[in-house]
Amino acid sequence: MNTIIFISNTYKNRDDIRKGIKNDERIERKSFLKRNKNIILDYAFFERYGFKETFFEIYKKTVYLIDKEEIKGRKIKVKQVDIACYTCFEE
């Protein structure tokens, strides 16, 4: 089974805590989805290209999570997340 686990913390690591650098969390308008549709990955992307390729695509990049349950009207909450761990990829 392929698994990538994302976590959302206030700070990325201890160095960021000391520097006071918080992970990004903000409210965007729904037009954010249209403007960024070419860089938004959904579950279908993971299935189409495989978890291994997706992992290498997003590794060392800033990743934001959009939870469909947090979309209210025209407002979307986006949170910066980090890759916590992943399983060995066997496809």
PDB file of C-alpha atoms in Angstrom:
ATOM      1  CA  MET A   1       0.000   0.000   0.000  1.00  0.00           C
ATOM      2  CA  ASN A   2       1.308   3.432  -0.933  1.00  0.00           C
ATOM      3  CA  THR A   3       0.864   6.177   1.614  1.00  0.00           C
ATOM      4  CA  ILE A   4       1.919   9.796   1.887  1.00  0.00           C
ATOM      5  CA  ILE A   5       0.999  11.474   5.164  1.00  0.00           C
ATOM      6  CA  PHE A   6       0.728  15.246   5.367  1.00  0.00           C
ATOM      7  CA  ILE A   7       0.765  17.115   8.678  1.00  0.00           C
ATOM      8  CA  SER A   8      -0.230  20.644   9.461  1.00  0.00           C
ATOM      9  CA  ASN A   9       1.737  22.217  12.302  1.00  0.00           C
ATOM     10  CA  THR A  10       2.101  25.794  13.385  1.00  0.00           C
ATOM     11  CA  TYR A  11       5.855  25.563  12.773  1.00  0.00           C
ATOM     12  CA  LYS A  12       7.797  23.363  10.332  1.00  0.00           C
ATOM     13  CA  ASN A  13      10.718  22.594  12.680  1.00  0.00           C
ATOM     14  CA  ARG A  14      12.582  23.814  15.765  1.00  0.00           C
ATOM     15  CA  ASP A  15      14.631  26.330  13.801  1.00  0.00           C
ATOM     16  CA  ASP A  16      11.427  27.977  12.584  1.00  0.00           C
ATOM     17  CA  ILE A  17      10.131  28.119  16.156  1.00  0.00           C
ATOM     18  CA  ARG A  18      13.217  30.040  17.242  1.00  0.00           C
ATOM     19  CA  LYS A  19      12.980  32.360  14.235  1.00  0.00           C
ATOM     20  CA  GLY A  20       9.211  32.810  14.654  1.00  0.00           C
ATOM     21  CA  ILE A  21       8.430  31.571  11.134  1.00  0.00           C
ATOM     22  CA  LYS A  22       4.970  29.994  11.053  1.00  0.00           C
ATOM     23  CA  ASN A  23       3.506  27.765   8.365  1.00  0.00           C
ATOM     24  CA  ASP A  24       1.198  29.667   6.068  1.00  0.00           C
ATOM     25  CA  GLU A  25      -2.557  29.475   6.649  1.00  0.00           C
ATOM     26  CA  ARG A  26      -4.921  31.846   4.915  1.00  0.00           C
ATOM     27  CA  ILE A  27      -8.358  32.378   3.435  1.00  0.00           C
ATOM     28  CA  GLU A  28      -8.582  32.666  -0.353  1.00  0.00           C
ATOM     29  CA  ARG A  29     -11.413  33.436  -2.723  1.00  0.00           C
ATOM     30  CA  LYS A  30     -12.820  30.616  -4.818  1.00  0.00           C
ATOM     31  CA  SER A  31     -11.150  32.150  -7.874  1.00  0.00           C
ATOM     32  CA  PHE A  32      -7.881  30.872  -6.307  1.00  0.00           C
ATOM     33  CA  LEU A  33      -8.811  27.404  -7.629  1.00  0.00           C
ATOM     34  CA  LYS A  34      -9.217  28.658 -11.189  1.00  0.00           C
ATOM     35  CA  ARG A  35      -6.033  30.747 -11.115  1.00  0.00           C
ATOM     36  CA  ASN A  36      -3.964  27.832  -9.818  1.00  0.00           C
ATOM     37  CA  LYS A  37      -5.663  24.887 -11.529  1.00  0.00           C
ATOM     38  CA  ASN A  38      -2.464  23.942 -13.363  1.00  0.00           C
ATOM     39  CA  ILE A  39      -0.578  23.383 -10.083  1.00  0.00           C
ATOM     40  CA  ILE A  40      -3.354  21.907  -7.933  1.00  0.00           C
ATOM     41  CA  LEU A  41      -3.067  18.155  -7.391  1.00  0.00           C
ATOM     42  CA  ASP A  42      -6.085  16.141  -6.369  1.00  0.00           C
ATOM     43  CA  TYR A  43      -6.561  12.489  -5.541  1.00  0.00           C
ATOM     44  CA  ALA A  44      -7.207  11.705  -9.224  1.00  0.00           C
ATOM     45  CA  PHE A  45      -3.698  13.014 -10.013  1.00  0.00           C
ATOM     46  CA  PHE A  46      -2.238  10.593  -7.441  1.00  0.00           C
ATOM     47  CA  GLU A  47      -4.124   7.699  -9.033  1.00  0.00           C
ATOM     48  CA  ARG A  48      -3.290   8.687 -12.616  1.00  0.00           C
ATOM     49  CA  TYR A  49       0.468   9.172 -12.163  1.00  0.00           C
ATOM     50  CA  GLY A  50       1.030   6.924  -9.157  1.00  0.00           C
ATOM     51  CA  PHE A  51       2.068   7.804  -5.657  1.00  0.00           C
ATOM     52  CA  LYS A  52       5.784   7.418  -6.398  1.00  0.00           C
ATOM     53  CA  GLU A  53       5.762   9.970  -9.229  1.00  0.00           C
ATOM     54  CA  THR A  54       3.529  12.300  -7.235  1.00  0.00           C
ATOM     55  CA  PHE A  55       5.856  12.105  -4.243  1.00  0.00           C
ATOM     56  CA  PHE A  56       8.881  13.030  -6.362  1.00  0.00           C
ATOM     57  CA  GLU A  57       6.855  15.854  -7.934  1.00  0.00           C
ATOM     58  CA  ILE A  58       5.997  17.463  -4.586  1.00  0.00           C
ATOM     59  CA  TYR A  59       9.072  16.558  -2.530  1.00  0.00           C
ATOM     60  CA  LYS A  60      10.933  19.703  -1.415  1.00  0.00           C
ATOM     61  CA  LYS A  61       8.134  21.968  -2.627  1.00  0.00           C
ATOM     62  CA  THR A  62       5.714  24.017  -0.588  1.00  0.00           C
ATOM     63  CA  VAL A  63       2.469  22.071  -0.366  1.00  0.00           C
ATOM     64  CA  TYR A  64      -0.909  23.488   0.633  1.00  0.00           C
ATOM     65  CA  LEU A  65      -3.941  21.473   1.655  1.00  0.00           C
ATOM     66  CA  ILE A  66      -7.444  22.456   0.618  1.00  0.00           C
ATOM     67  CA  ASP A  67     -10.078  20.624   2.631  1.00  0.00           C
ATOM     68  CA  LYS A  68     -13.415  20.538   0.817  1.00  0.00           C
ATOM     69  CA  GLU A  69     -15.208  20.721   4.175  1.00  0.00           C
ATOM     70  CA  GLU A  70     -13.578  24.090   4.859  1.00  0.00           C
ATOM     71  CA  ILE A  71     -14.921  25.680   1.658  1.00  0.00           C
ATOM     72  CA  LYS A  72     -17.647  28.059   2.748  1.00  0.00           C
ATOM     73  CA  GLY A  73     -19.415  30.002   0.021  1.00  0.00           C
ATOM     74  CA  ARG A  74     -16.728  31.827  -1.938  1.00  0.00           C
ATOM     75  CA  LYS A  75     -14.036  31.430   0.725  1.00  0.00           C
ATOM     76  CA  ILE A  76     -11.454  28.643   0.854  1.00  0.00           C
ATOM     77  CA  LYS A  77      -9.064  27.943   3.716  1.00  0.00           C
ATOM     78  CA  VAL A  78      -5.603  26.859   2.545  1.00  0.00           C
ATOM     79  CA  LYS A  79      -2.996  25.444   4.952  1.00  0.00           C
ATOM     80  CA  GLN A  80       0.675  24.819   4.377  1.00  0.00           C
ATOM     81  CA  VAL A  81       1.450  21.179   5.153  1.00  0.00           C
ATOM     82  CA  ASP A  82       4.580  19.067   5.349  1.00  0.00           C
ATOM     83  CA  ILE A  83       5.198  15.481   4.338  1.00  0.00           C
ATOM     84  CA  ALA A  84       5.398  13.554   7.602  1.00  0.00           C
ATOM     85  CA  CYS A  85       6.243  10.150   6.158  1.00  0.00           C
ATOM     86  CA  TYR A  86       5.644   7.838   3.283  1.00  0.00           C
ATOM     87  CA  THR A  87       5.709   4.088   2.762  1.00  0.00           C
ATOM     88  CA  CYS A  88       7.947   2.276   0.316  1.00  0.00           C
ATOM     89  CA  PHE A  89       6.576   2.623  -3.155  1.00  0.00           C
ATOM     90  CA  GLU A  90       5.785  -0.552  -5.001  1.00  0.00           C
ATOM     91  CA  GLU A  91       3.658  -0.104  -8.073  1.00  0.00           C
TER      92      GLU A  91
END
